[in-house]
Amino acid sequence: MAQVPQTFLDALAVRTWCGLALGALGGAREEIDAINVYPVADGDTGTNLYLTLESAATAVEAVFAAHEPDTPSLADAVHALAHGALIGARGNSGTILAQLLRGMAQILADDSDASHTEHAGGPALALALRRAADSARQAVAHPVEGTVLSVASAAADAAGAADGDCGTVARAAHRGACAALAATPGQLAVLRDAGVVDAGGRGLVAVLGALVETFTGEAPAGFTAGARVTSVGLGVHARVEGSGDEVCAEGGDGPAFEVIYLLEAEDTAVNRLRTRLDALGDSLVVVGGDGLWNVHVHVDDAGAAVEAGVEAGRPYRIRITHFGAGDAHTTRGERVPRERVQRAVVAVVPGEGLAGLYAQAGATTVLARPGEPPASGELVEAVRRAHAREVVLLPNDADLRHTAAAAAEQSRTEGIRVALIPTRSAVQGIAALAVHEPDRRFDEDVVSMTSAAGATRYAEVTVAERQSWTMAGICQAGDVLGLVDGDVAVIGTDVTDTARQVLDRMLSAGGELVTLVLGDDAPDTVAGHLEARVREAYLAVDTVVYRGGRQGSLLLIGVE
């Protein structure tokens, strides 16, 4: 069914573009992964682009929901688009895409404010594409031609030469990008040897194709590069149509780790960080601004890359991937596929401390920052990363049940047996992990873990952000709230006293084990007071205490 075209670029057009681009990248993901040979032949460019744009689309939907029943401004929509891409950027390609979207947002928001209108026309779109290409190039420490940067620049050049409405400009940008993409093998030897075009550039062509469809109602003709990839391993094999020759592009020596993190830091500190990271490794891309940055680098010393971030500001959502022997930087022979383990646990966790605890128990974790829940694509990626035939998925949040269900369903289509246990809190996930036995039958393990989670009552202590009606009465901003099984049960002014009242309510129904997970902002003495309360008032009840880090709540409580 043809897409209803948008005449101008407004908030609705941004939303439409996001949806179409996400669909285009989803359809092309495997193809793009298969031609990924530069800068590292790790076969994940399509996936990284998809996850980055999924995060952007989620942010745009959130800003629309926040403005209901009205529509957000163009500035609000493009700012959400850029922010969502920034915090969700994955890999080298996703990080560059985030900066492309940020560059566009800077122009479109300024144009909307300056013209006092809620839409932008063809000239503003052309300027936005120009800023996008330039800012992405500036974000890369050592730009290389024959990559997505070349494709973005060509798209901006073609858009700038066009004269007309948004549809005309978008068509010109797409044609320019296609021509530049076809030329990438002639610019980069590793692409020429493999007989493929640049994977990141191929993804950008898909995104620009969605932009054309947004304004014209018709998807442009798909890109054909004249090369058919037949199989991909460490050496990327491709048969170039018409040549009859099979070629192999092998990865060269390179750093062992990919390090990615979000960083809260001042501009001057980030400038110093760029210099330090550039000396540590390669593929350095630092994007963002206004105090929030996304850092991507390939290094041999992952610890030094993280320490550099600590010196610059506050790094979080730290992801370290070991390319490893037989992986992207191996120099000889084909990569031998890693044997899948029989069973794994994938869990969403709200803080760095809990992530470490779950990881020690053998789980693959997805870190959820307060107010920024993971998208289904992130959960699917984690299931893939677990590399198991059977996966137990623990969402640890009632609000994630639909997201987790969608991720489980998608993973099943990839041949992975997935069981979703509807844990509503991280303490229920801890209880489930405690009885996990990977050597017993899958169904028996799932039943046991589900039973343990269901038998664990959960609570949290947090601070009210605004006045609100609750099950326990009206709370004011700054009040301490005690929630039991998701509902406000206690409203207080003191964290320790409120936590004690919550604990007493929970233990009044019995229990054998109390689990306390302390957030960074919890008072230092609260754990000691609660442990003493349990010892004095409840015989034969044990208490365990964990540090959860920046988990959103001051305290999580579980009673089994």
Coordinates of C-alpha atoms in Angstrom, one line a residue:
M1 CA 0.0 0.0 0.0
A2 CA 1.5 3.4 -1.0
Q3 CA 2.5 5.7 1.8
V4 CA 0.5 8.9 2.0
P5 CA 3.0 11.6 1.1
Q6 CA 4.0 14.5 3.4
T7 CA 4.3 17.9 1.7
F8 CA 6.5 19.5 4.3
L9 CA 8.9 18.2 6.9
D10 CA 7.0 18.5 10.2
A11 CA 6.7 16.4 13.3
L12 CA 4.4 13.9 11.6
A13 CA 6.8 13.6 8.7
V14 CA 9.6 12.8 11.1
R15 CA 7.5 10.1 12.7
T16 CA 6.6 8.7 9.3
W17 CA 10.2 8.7 8.2
C18 CA 11.3 6.9 11.4
G19 CA 8.8 4.1 10.8
L20 CA 9.7 3.7 7.1
A21 CA 13.4 3.8 7.8
L22 CA 13.1 1.3 10.6
G23 CA 11.2 -1.0 8.2
A24 CA 13.7 -0.5 5.5
L25 CA 16.7 -1.3 7.7
G26 CA 14.8 -4.3 9.2
G27 CA 14.3 -5.7 5.7
A28 CA 17.9 -5.1 4.7
R29 CA 19.6 -6.0 8.0
E30 CA 20.9 -9.4 7.0
E31 CA 22.0 -8.2 3.6
I32 CA 24.0 -5.3 5.2
D33 CA 25.4 -7.6 7.9
A34 CA 26.6 -9.9 5.1
I35 CA 28.7 -7.2 3.3
N36 CA 30.2 -5.7 6.4
V37 CA 34.0 -5.9 5.9
Y38 CA 35.2 -2.5 7.0
P39 CA 36.4 -1.3 9.4
V40 CA 36.0 -4.7 11.0
A41 CA 34.5 -7.8 9.3
D42 CA 32.2 -8.6 12.3
G43 CA 29.0 -8.8 10.3
D44 CA 26.9 -6.5 12.5
T45 CA 26.5 -3.2 10.6
G46 CA 22.9 -3.8 9.6
T47 CA 22.0 -4.9 13.1
N48 CA 23.7 -1.9 14.7
L49 CA 22.0 0.6 12.3
Y50 CA 18.7 -1.0 13.0
L51 CA 19.1 -0.9 16.8
T52 CA 20.3 2.8 16.6
L53 CA 17.3 3.8 14.6
E54 CA 14.9 1.8 16.7
S55 CA 16.1 3.8 19.7
A56 CA 15.5 7.0 17.8
A57 CA 12.0 5.9 16.7
T58 CA 11.1 5.0 20.3
A59 CA 12.1 8.5 21.4
V60 CA 10.0 10.1 18.7
E61 CA 7.0 8.0 19.7
A62 CA 7.6 9.0 23.4
V63 CA 7.5 12.7 22.5
F64 CA 4.3 12.2 20.6
A65 CA 2.7 10.4 23.5
A66 CA 3.8 13.2 25.9
H67 CA 2.0 15.8 23.7
E68 CA -1.3 14.0 23.3
P69 CA -3.9 15.0 22.2
D70 CA -1.8 17.7 20.5
T71 CA 1.1 17.2 18.1
P72 CA 4.7 18.1 19.1
S73 CA 6.6 20.8 17.3
L74 CA 9.2 20.0 14.6
A75 CA 11.9 21.1 17.0
D76 CA 10.7 18.7 19.7
A77 CA 10.4 15.8 17.2
V78 CA 13.9 16.2 15.7
H79 CA 15.5 16.7 19.1
A80 CA 13.9 13.5 20.3
L81 CA 15.1 11.7 17.1
A82 CA 18.7 12.9 17.7
H83 CA 18.7 12.1 21.4
G84 CA 17.2 8.7 20.9
A85 CA 19.8 7.8 18.3
L86 CA 22.6 9.1 20.5
I87 CA 21.7 7.1 23.6
G88 CA 21.0 4.0 21.5
A89 CA 23.9 4.2 19.0
R90 CA 25.5 0.8 18.4
G91 CA 28.9 0.2 16.8
N92 CA 30.8 2.4 14.4
S93 CA 28.0 2.7 11.9
G94 CA 25.3 3.4 14.4
T95 CA 27.4 6.1 16.1
I96 CA 27.9 7.8 12.8
L97 CA 24.2 7.6 12.0
A98 CA 23.5 9.2 15.3
Q99 CA 25.7 12.1 14.4
L100 CA 24.1 12.4 11.0
L101 CA 20.6 12.7 12.7
R102 CA 22.0 15.2 15.2
G103 CA 23.4 17.4 12.5
M104 CA 20.0 17.4 10.7
A105 CA 18.2 18.2 14.0
Q106 CA 20.4 21.2 14.6
I107 CA 19.4 22.8 11.3
L108 CA 15.7 21.8 11.3
A109 CA 15.1 22.9 14.9
D110 CA 16.8 26.3 14.2
D111 CA 14.9 26.8 11.0
S112 CA 11.6 26.0 12.7
D113 CA 12.3 28.5 15.5
A114 CA 13.6 31.2 13.1
S115 CA 10.6 31.0 10.8
H116 CA 8.0 30.6 13.6
T117 CA 6.5 27.7 11.7
E118 CA 6.0 24.0 12.5
H119 CA 7.5 22.7 9.3
A120 CA 10.5 23.0 7.0
G121 CA 10.7 23.0 3.2
G122 CA 13.2 21.7 0.6
P123 CA 15.9 24.4 1.2
A124 CA 16.0 23.6 4.9
L125 CA 16.1 19.9 4.2
A126 CA 19.1 20.4 1.9
L127 CA 20.9 22.5 4.6
A128 CA 20.1 19.8 7.2
L129 CA 21.7 17.1 5.0
R130 CA 24.7 19.3 4.5
R131 CA 25.1 19.8 8.2
A132 CA 24.6 16.1 8.8
A133 CA 27.4 15.1 6.4
D134 CA 29.8 17.7 7.8
S135 CA 29.2 17.0 11.4
A136 CA 29.6 13.2 10.9
R137 CA 32.9 13.7 9.2
Q138 CA 34.1 15.9 12.0
A139 CA 33.1 13.3 14.6
V140 CA 35.4 10.6 13.0
A141 CA 39.0 11.0 14.1
H142 CA 40.4 9.8 10.8
P143 CA 37.8 10.0 8.0
V144 CA 38.2 7.4 5.2
E145 CA 36.7 7.8 1.7
G146 CA 34.7 4.9 0.4
T147 CA 32.7 4.7 3.6
V148 CA 29.3 6.0 4.8
L149 CA 31.0 9.4 5.1
S150 CA 31.5 9.6 1.3
V151 CA 27.9 8.5 0.7
A152 CA 26.6 11.2 3.1
S153 CA 28.7 13.9 1.5
A154 CA 27.5 12.9 -2.0
A155 CA 23.9 12.9 -0.8
A156 CA 24.3 16.4 0.7
D157 CA 26.0 17.7 -2.5
A158 CA 23.1 16.4 -4.7
A159 CA 20.5 17.8 -2.3
G160 CA 22.2 21.2 -2.3
A161 CA 22.1 21.3 -6.1
A162 CA 18.4 20.5 -6.2
D163 CA 15.8 23.2 -6.5
G164 CA 12.3 22.3 -5.2
D165 CA 10.2 20.9 -2.4
C166 CA 11.2 18.3 0.2
G167 CA 10.3 15.4 -2.2
T168 CA 12.6 16.8 -4.9
V169 CA 15.5 17.3 -2.5
A170 CA 15.0 13.9 -1.0
R171 CA 15.1 12.2 -4.4
A172 CA 18.2 14.1 -5.4
A173 CA 19.9 13.1 -2.1
H174 CA 19.0 9.4 -2.6
R175 CA 20.3 9.4 -6.2
G176 CA 23.5 11.0 -5.1
A177 CA 23.9 8.5 -2.3
C178 CA 23.3 5.5 -4.7
A179 CA 25.9 6.8 -7.1
A180 CA 28.4 7.3 -4.3
L181 CA 27.7 3.9 -2.8
A182 CA 28.3 2.2 -6.2
A183 CA 31.7 4.0 -6.3
T184 CA 32.9 2.8 -2.8
P185 CA 34.7 -0.4 -4.0
G186 CA 36.9 1.8 -6.2
Q187 CA 37.8 4.0 -3.2
L188 CA 38.5 1.3 -0.6
A189 CA 40.6 -1.8 -1.4
V190 CA 39.0 -4.1 1.1
L191 CA 35.6 -3.5 -0.5
R192 CA 37.0 -4.0 -4.0
D193 CA 38.7 -7.3 -2.9
A194 CA 35.5 -8.6 -1.4
G195 CA 33.4 -7.4 -4.3
V196 CA 31.0 -5.5 -2.1
V197 CA 29.9 -1.9 -1.4
D198 CA 30.3 -0.2 2.0
A199 CA 27.8 -1.6 4.5
G200 CA 27.3 1.6 6.4
G201 CA 26.7 3.5 3.1
R202 CA 24.2 0.8 2.1
G203 CA 22.3 1.4 5.3
L204 CA 22.3 5.2 4.7
V205 CA 20.8 4.6 1.2
A206 CA 18.0 2.7 2.9
V207 CA 17.3 5.5 5.3
L208 CA 17.3 8.1 2.5
G209 CA 15.0 5.9 0.5
A210 CA 12.6 6.0 3.4
L211 CA 12.9 9.8 3.3
V212 CA 11.9 9.8 -0.4
E213 CA 8.9 7.6 0.4
T214 CA 7.9 10.0 3.2
F215 CA 7.5 12.9 0.8
T216 CA 6.4 11.2 -2.4
G217 CA 4.4 8.2 -1.2
E218 CA 6.6 5.9 -3.3
A219 CA 9.7 3.9 -2.4
P220 CA 12.5 4.6 -4.8
A221 CA 14.0 1.7 -6.7
G222 CA 16.3 -0.5 -4.5
F223 CA 20.0 -0.2 -4.8
T224 CA 21.8 -2.9 -6.8
A225 CA 25.6 -3.0 -6.5
G226 CA 26.3 -5.8 -9.0
A227 CA 27.8 -8.0 -6.4
R228 CA 26.2 -11.1 -4.8
V229 CA 27.6 -12.2 -1.4
T230 CA 27.6 -15.9 -1.2
S231 CA 29.0 -16.5 2.4
V232 CA 30.6 -14.5 5.1
G233 CA 33.1 -15.6 7.7
L234 CA 36.3 -14.1 9.0
G235 CA 37.4 -14.0 5.3
V236 CA 34.4 -12.4 3.5
H237 CA 33.8 -14.4 0.4
A238 CA 31.9 -12.8 -2.5
R239 CA 31.4 -13.7 -6.1
V240 CA 31.6 -10.6 -8.3
E241 CA 28.9 -11.0 -11.0
G242 CA 30.5 -11.3 -14.5
S243 CA 34.0 -12.1 -13.2
G244 CA 33.6 -15.8 -12.2
D245 CA 36.3 -15.2 -9.6
E246 CA 35.8 -15.8 -5.9
V247 CA 37.8 -13.4 -3.8
C248 CA 38.5 -13.3 -0.1
A249 CA 39.0 -10.2 2.0
E250 CA 40.8 -11.0 5.2
G251 CA 40.9 -8.8 8.2
G252 CA 44.3 -7.4 9.2
D253 CA 45.9 -7.1 12.6
G254 CA 44.0 -4.7 14.8
P255 CA 42.9 -3.9 18.3
A256 CA 41.2 -6.6 20.3
F257 CA 38.3 -4.7 21.9
E258 CA 35.5 -2.5 20.8
V259 CA 34.6 -0.1 23.6
I260 CA 31.4 2.0 23.6
Y261 CA 29.9 4.2 26.3
L262 CA 27.7 7.2 26.9
L263 CA 29.5 10.0 28.6
E264 CA 28.4 13.1 30.5
A265 CA 31.2 15.6 30.1
E266 CA 32.0 19.2 29.2
D267 CA 33.2 20.0 25.7
T268 CA 36.8 20.8 26.8
A269 CA 37.1 17.5 28.6
V270 CA 35.8 15.7 25.4
N271 CA 38.5 17.4 23.3
R272 CA 41.2 16.0 25.6
L273 CA 39.4 12.6 25.6
R274 CA 39.5 12.5 21.8
T275 CA 43.3 13.0 21.8
R276 CA 43.9 10.3 24.4
L277 CA 41.7 7.7 22.8
D278 CA 43.2 8.4 19.4
A279 CA 46.5 7.4 20.8
L280 CA 45.1 4.2 22.3
G281 CA 43.5 2.7 19.2
D282 CA 41.5 3.3 16.0
S283 CA 38.0 3.6 14.6
L284 CA 37.5 6.5 17.0
V285 CA 34.1 8.2 16.7
V286 CA 32.8 10.7 19.3
V287 CA 29.4 12.1 18.7
G288 CA 26.9 14.3 20.7
G289 CA 27.1 17.6 22.5
D290 CA 25.4 19.7 25.1
G291 CA 27.0 17.6 27.9
L292 CA 26.0 14.1 26.5
W293 CA 28.3 12.1 24.2
N294 CA 28.5 8.7 22.7
V295 CA 32.1 7.3 22.5
H296 CA 33.2 4.5 20.2
V297 CA 36.8 3.2 19.8
H298 CA 38.7 0.0 19.0
V299 CA 41.6 -0.6 21.4
D300 CA 43.8 -3.3 22.9
D301 CA 43.5 -1.8 26.4
A302 CA 39.8 -1.6 27.1
G303 CA 40.4 -0.5 30.7
A304 CA 42.5 2.5 29.6
A305 CA 39.7 3.5 27.3
V306 CA 37.1 3.4 30.1
E307 CA 39.5 5.2 32.5
A308 CA 39.9 8.0 30.0
G309 CA 36.2 8.4 30.0
V310 CA 36.2 8.5 33.8
E311 CA 38.8 11.3 33.8
A312 CA 36.7 13.2 31.3
G313 CA 33.3 12.9 33.0
R314 CA 30.8 10.2 33.9
P315 CA 30.7 7.2 31.5
Y316 CA 27.8 4.7 31.7
R317 CA 26.2 2.1 29.6
I318 CA 29.7 0.8 29.0
R319 CA 29.9 -2.0 26.4
I320 CA 33.1 -3.9 25.8
T321 CA 33.2 -6.5 23.0
H322 CA 36.2 -8.7 22.6
F323 CA 36.9 -9.4 18.9
G324 CA 39.0 -12.4 20.0
A325 CA 41.0 -15.1 18.3
G326 CA 39.3 -16.3 15.1
D327 CA 37.1 -13.2 15.0
A328 CA 37.3 -10.0 13.2
H329 CA 41.0 -9.3 13.5
T330 CA 42.3 -12.8 12.9
T331 CA 44.8 -12.7 10.1
R332 CA 44.7 -16.2 8.7
G333 CA 42.0 -18.7 7.7
E334 CA 38.3 -18.6 8.1
R335 CA 36.5 -18.0 11.3
V336 CA 35.3 -21.2 12.9
P337 CA 31.7 -20.7 14.2
R338 CA 31.6 -20.7 18.0
E339 CA 29.6 -23.7 19.3
R340 CA 26.3 -22.6 20.8
V341 CA 25.9 -23.4 24.5
Q342 CA 22.8 -25.3 25.4
R343 CA 21.1 -22.8 27.7
A344 CA 21.5 -19.2 28.8
V345 CA 19.7 -16.5 30.8
V346 CA 19.2 -13.0 29.5
A347 CA 18.1 -10.4 32.0
V348 CA 17.2 -6.7 32.0
V349 CA 18.9 -5.0 35.0
P350 CA 18.4 -1.4 36.3
G351 CA 21.9 -0.7 37.6
E352 CA 25.6 -1.4 37.0
G353 CA 26.0 -3.2 40.4
L354 CA 23.1 -5.6 39.6
A355 CA 24.5 -6.1 36.1
G356 CA 27.8 -7.4 37.7
L357 CA 25.8 -9.6 40.1
Y358 CA 23.8 -11.2 37.3
A359 CA 26.9 -11.6 35.1
Q360 CA 28.6 -13.5 37.9
A361 CA 25.7 -15.8 38.0
G362 CA 26.2 -16.4 34.3
A363 CA 23.5 -14.2 32.8
T364 CA 23.7 -12.0 29.7
T365 CA 22.6 -8.6 30.8
V366 CA 20.8 -5.6 29.2
L367 CA 21.3 -2.4 31.3
A368 CA 18.2 -0.2 31.6
R369 CA 18.8 3.4 32.6
P370 CA 16.1 5.1 34.6
G371 CA 13.5 6.5 32.2
E372 CA 15.1 4.8 29.2
P373 CA 13.8 1.2 29.0
P374 CA 15.5 -1.0 26.4
A375 CA 13.8 -1.6 23.0
S376 CA 12.9 -5.0 21.8
G377 CA 15.8 -5.0 19.3
E378 CA 18.2 -4.6 22.2
L379 CA 16.7 -7.7 23.9
V380 CA 16.9 -9.6 20.6
E381 CA 20.6 -8.7 20.3
A382 CA 21.3 -9.9 23.8
V383 CA 19.6 -13.2 23.1
R384 CA 21.9 -13.5 20.0
R385 CA 24.9 -12.5 22.1
A386 CA 24.1 -15.3 24.6
H387 CA 24.7 -17.7 21.7
A388 CA 22.5 -20.5 23.1
R389 CA 20.0 -23.0 21.8
E390 CA 17.7 -22.3 24.7
V391 CA 17.2 -18.9 26.5
V392 CA 15.3 -17.9 29.6
L393 CA 14.4 -14.2 29.4
L394 CA 13.9 -12.1 32.5
P395 CA 12.5 -8.6 31.8
N396 CA 12.5 -7.7 35.6
D397 CA 9.9 -4.9 34.9
A398 CA 6.2 -5.1 34.5
D399 CA 6.3 -2.4 31.9
L400 CA 8.6 -4.4 29.7
R401 CA 6.3 -7.4 29.3
H402 CA 5.2 -6.5 25.8
T403 CA 8.7 -5.5 24.7
A404 CA 10.1 -8.8 26.1
A405 CA 7.3 -10.8 24.4
A406 CA 8.1 -9.2 21.1
A407 CA 11.8 -10.0 21.5
A408 CA 11.1 -13.6 22.4
E409 CA 8.8 -14.0 19.4
Q410 CA 11.5 -12.6 17.0
S411 CA 14.2 -14.8 18.6
R412 CA 12.0 -17.9 18.1
T413 CA 11.8 -17.1 14.3
E414 CA 15.6 -17.4 14.4
G415 CA 15.5 -20.9 15.7
I416 CA 16.2 -20.2 19.4
R417 CA 13.9 -21.7 22.0
V418 CA 13.0 -18.9 24.3
A419 CA 11.0 -18.9 27.5
L420 CA 9.8 -15.6 29.0
I421 CA 9.4 -15.5 32.7
P422 CA 7.3 -12.4 33.6
T423 CA 9.5 -11.1 36.4
R424 CA 8.4 -7.6 37.5
S425 CA 11.5 -6.7 39.6
A426 CA 15.2 -7.4 39.7
V427 CA 14.8 -9.1 43.0
Q428 CA 12.4 -11.6 41.4
G429 CA 15.1 -12.2 38.8
I430 CA 17.7 -12.8 41.5
A431 CA 15.4 -15.5 43.0
A432 CA 14.9 -17.1 39.6
L433 CA 18.6 -17.2 38.9
A434 CA 19.3 -18.7 42.3
V435 CA 17.4 -21.9 41.3
H436 CA 18.6 -22.0 37.7
E437 CA 20.1 -25.3 36.7
P438 CA 21.2 -25.5 33.1
D439 CA 21.8 -29.2 33.2
R440 CA 18.1 -30.2 33.8
R441 CA 15.4 -30.3 31.2
F442 CA 14.5 -26.9 29.8
D443 CA 10.8 -27.1 30.9
E444 CA 11.7 -28.2 34.4
D445 CA 14.2 -25.3 34.7
V446 CA 11.7 -22.8 33.5
V447 CA 9.0 -24.0 35.9
S448 CA 11.4 -23.9 38.8
M449 CA 12.6 -20.4 38.0
T450 CA 9.1 -19.2 37.4
S451 CA 8.0 -20.6 40.8
A452 CA 10.9 -19.0 42.6
A453 CA 10.2 -15.6 41.0
G454 CA 6.5 -15.8 41.7
A455 CA 7.1 -16.7 45.4
T456 CA 9.2 -13.5 45.8
R457 CA 7.3 -10.4 46.9
Y458 CA 8.9 -7.2 45.8
A459 CA 9.0 -3.6 46.9
E460 CA 10.9 -0.4 46.2
V461 CA 11.6 2.8 48.0
T462 CA 11.8 5.9 45.9
V463 CA 11.3 9.7 45.9
A464 CA 8.2 11.3 44.4
E465 CA 8.9 13.6 41.5
R466 CA 5.6 15.4 41.6
Q467 CA 2.3 15.7 43.5
S468 CA 0.1 12.6 42.7
W469 CA -2.8 10.5 43.9
T470 CA -1.8 7.1 45.1
M471 CA -3.3 4.1 46.8
A472 CA -2.0 5.4 50.1
G473 CA -3.2 9.0 49.6
I474 CA -1.8 12.2 48.1
C475 CA 1.9 12.5 47.9
Q476 CA 3.9 15.7 47.3
A477 CA 7.1 16.1 45.3
G478 CA 10.0 15.0 47.5
D479 CA 8.0 12.6 49.6
V480 CA 9.5 9.1 50.2
L481 CA 7.3 6.4 48.7
G482 CA 7.2 2.8 49.6
L483 CA 5.8 0.6 46.8
V484 CA 4.8 -3.0 47.4
D485 CA 4.1 -5.2 44.4
G486 CA 3.9 -2.1 42.2
D487 CA 1.4 0.0 44.3
V488 CA 2.3 2.8 46.7
A489 CA 1.7 1.4 50.3
V490 CA 3.6 4.0 52.4
I491 CA 4.2 7.7 52.1
G492 CA 6.9 9.1 54.4
T493 CA 9.6 11.7 54.8
D494 CA 12.5 9.6 56.0
V495 CA 14.0 6.9 53.8
T496 CA 15.0 4.5 56.6
D497 CA 11.6 4.8 58.4
T498 CA 9.7 4.3 55.2
A499 CA 11.8 1.3 54.3
R500 CA 11.2 -0.2 57.7
Q501 CA 7.4 0.2 57.4
V502 CA 7.5 -1.5 53.9
L503 CA 9.7 -4.4 55.2
D504 CA 7.3 -4.9 58.2
R505 CA 4.3 -5.1 55.9
M506 CA 6.0 -7.6 53.7
L507 CA 7.3 -9.9 56.5
S508 CA 3.9 -9.8 58.2
A509 CA 2.9 -12.4 55.7
G510 CA 6.0 -14.5 56.5
G511 CA 9.3 -15.1 54.7
E512 CA 12.6 -16.8 55.0
L513 CA 15.0 -14.5 53.1
V514 CA 15.1 -10.7 52.7
T515 CA 17.1 -9.3 49.7
L516 CA 18.1 -5.6 49.8
V517 CA 19.5 -3.9 46.7
L518 CA 20.9 -0.4 47.6
G519 CA 21.0 2.4 45.0
D520 CA 23.8 4.9 44.9
D521 CA 21.6 7.6 46.6
A522 CA 20.4 5.5 49.5
P523 CA 21.6 6.6 52.9
D524 CA 24.7 4.7 54.1
T525 CA 22.9 3.5 57.3
V526 CA 19.7 2.1 55.8
A527 CA 21.0 -1.4 55.2
G528 CA 22.3 -1.7 58.7
H529 CA 19.0 -0.5 60.3
L530 CA 17.0 -2.9 58.2
E531 CA 19.3 -5.9 59.0
A532 CA 19.0 -5.1 62.7
R533 CA 15.2 -4.9 62.4
V534 CA 15.1 -8.3 60.8
R535 CA 17.4 -9.9 63.5
E536 CA 15.4 -8.4 66.3
A537 CA 11.8 -8.9 65.1
Y538 CA 11.8 -11.9 62.8
L539 CA 13.4 -15.1 63.9
A540 CA 15.0 -17.4 61.3
V541 CA 14.9 -14.8 58.5
D542 CA 18.2 -14.2 56.7
T543 CA 19.2 -10.9 55.0
V544 CA 21.5 -10.4 52.0
V545 CA 22.6 -7.0 50.7
Y546 CA 23.7 -6.0 47.3
R547 CA 24.9 -2.7 45.7
G548 CA 22.8 -1.9 42.7
G549 CA 24.5 1.4 41.5
R550 CA 22.4 3.9 39.6
Q551 CA 19.2 1.9 39.6
G552 CA 16.6 4.6 39.8
S553 CA 15.2 3.5 43.1
L554 CA 16.8 4.2 46.4
L555 CA 16.2 0.6 47.5
L556 CA 14.8 -2.6 46.2
I557 CA 13.4 -5.2 48.6
G558 CA 12.6 -8.8 48.0
V559 CA 11.1 -11.3 50.4
E560 CA 11.0 -15.0 49.7

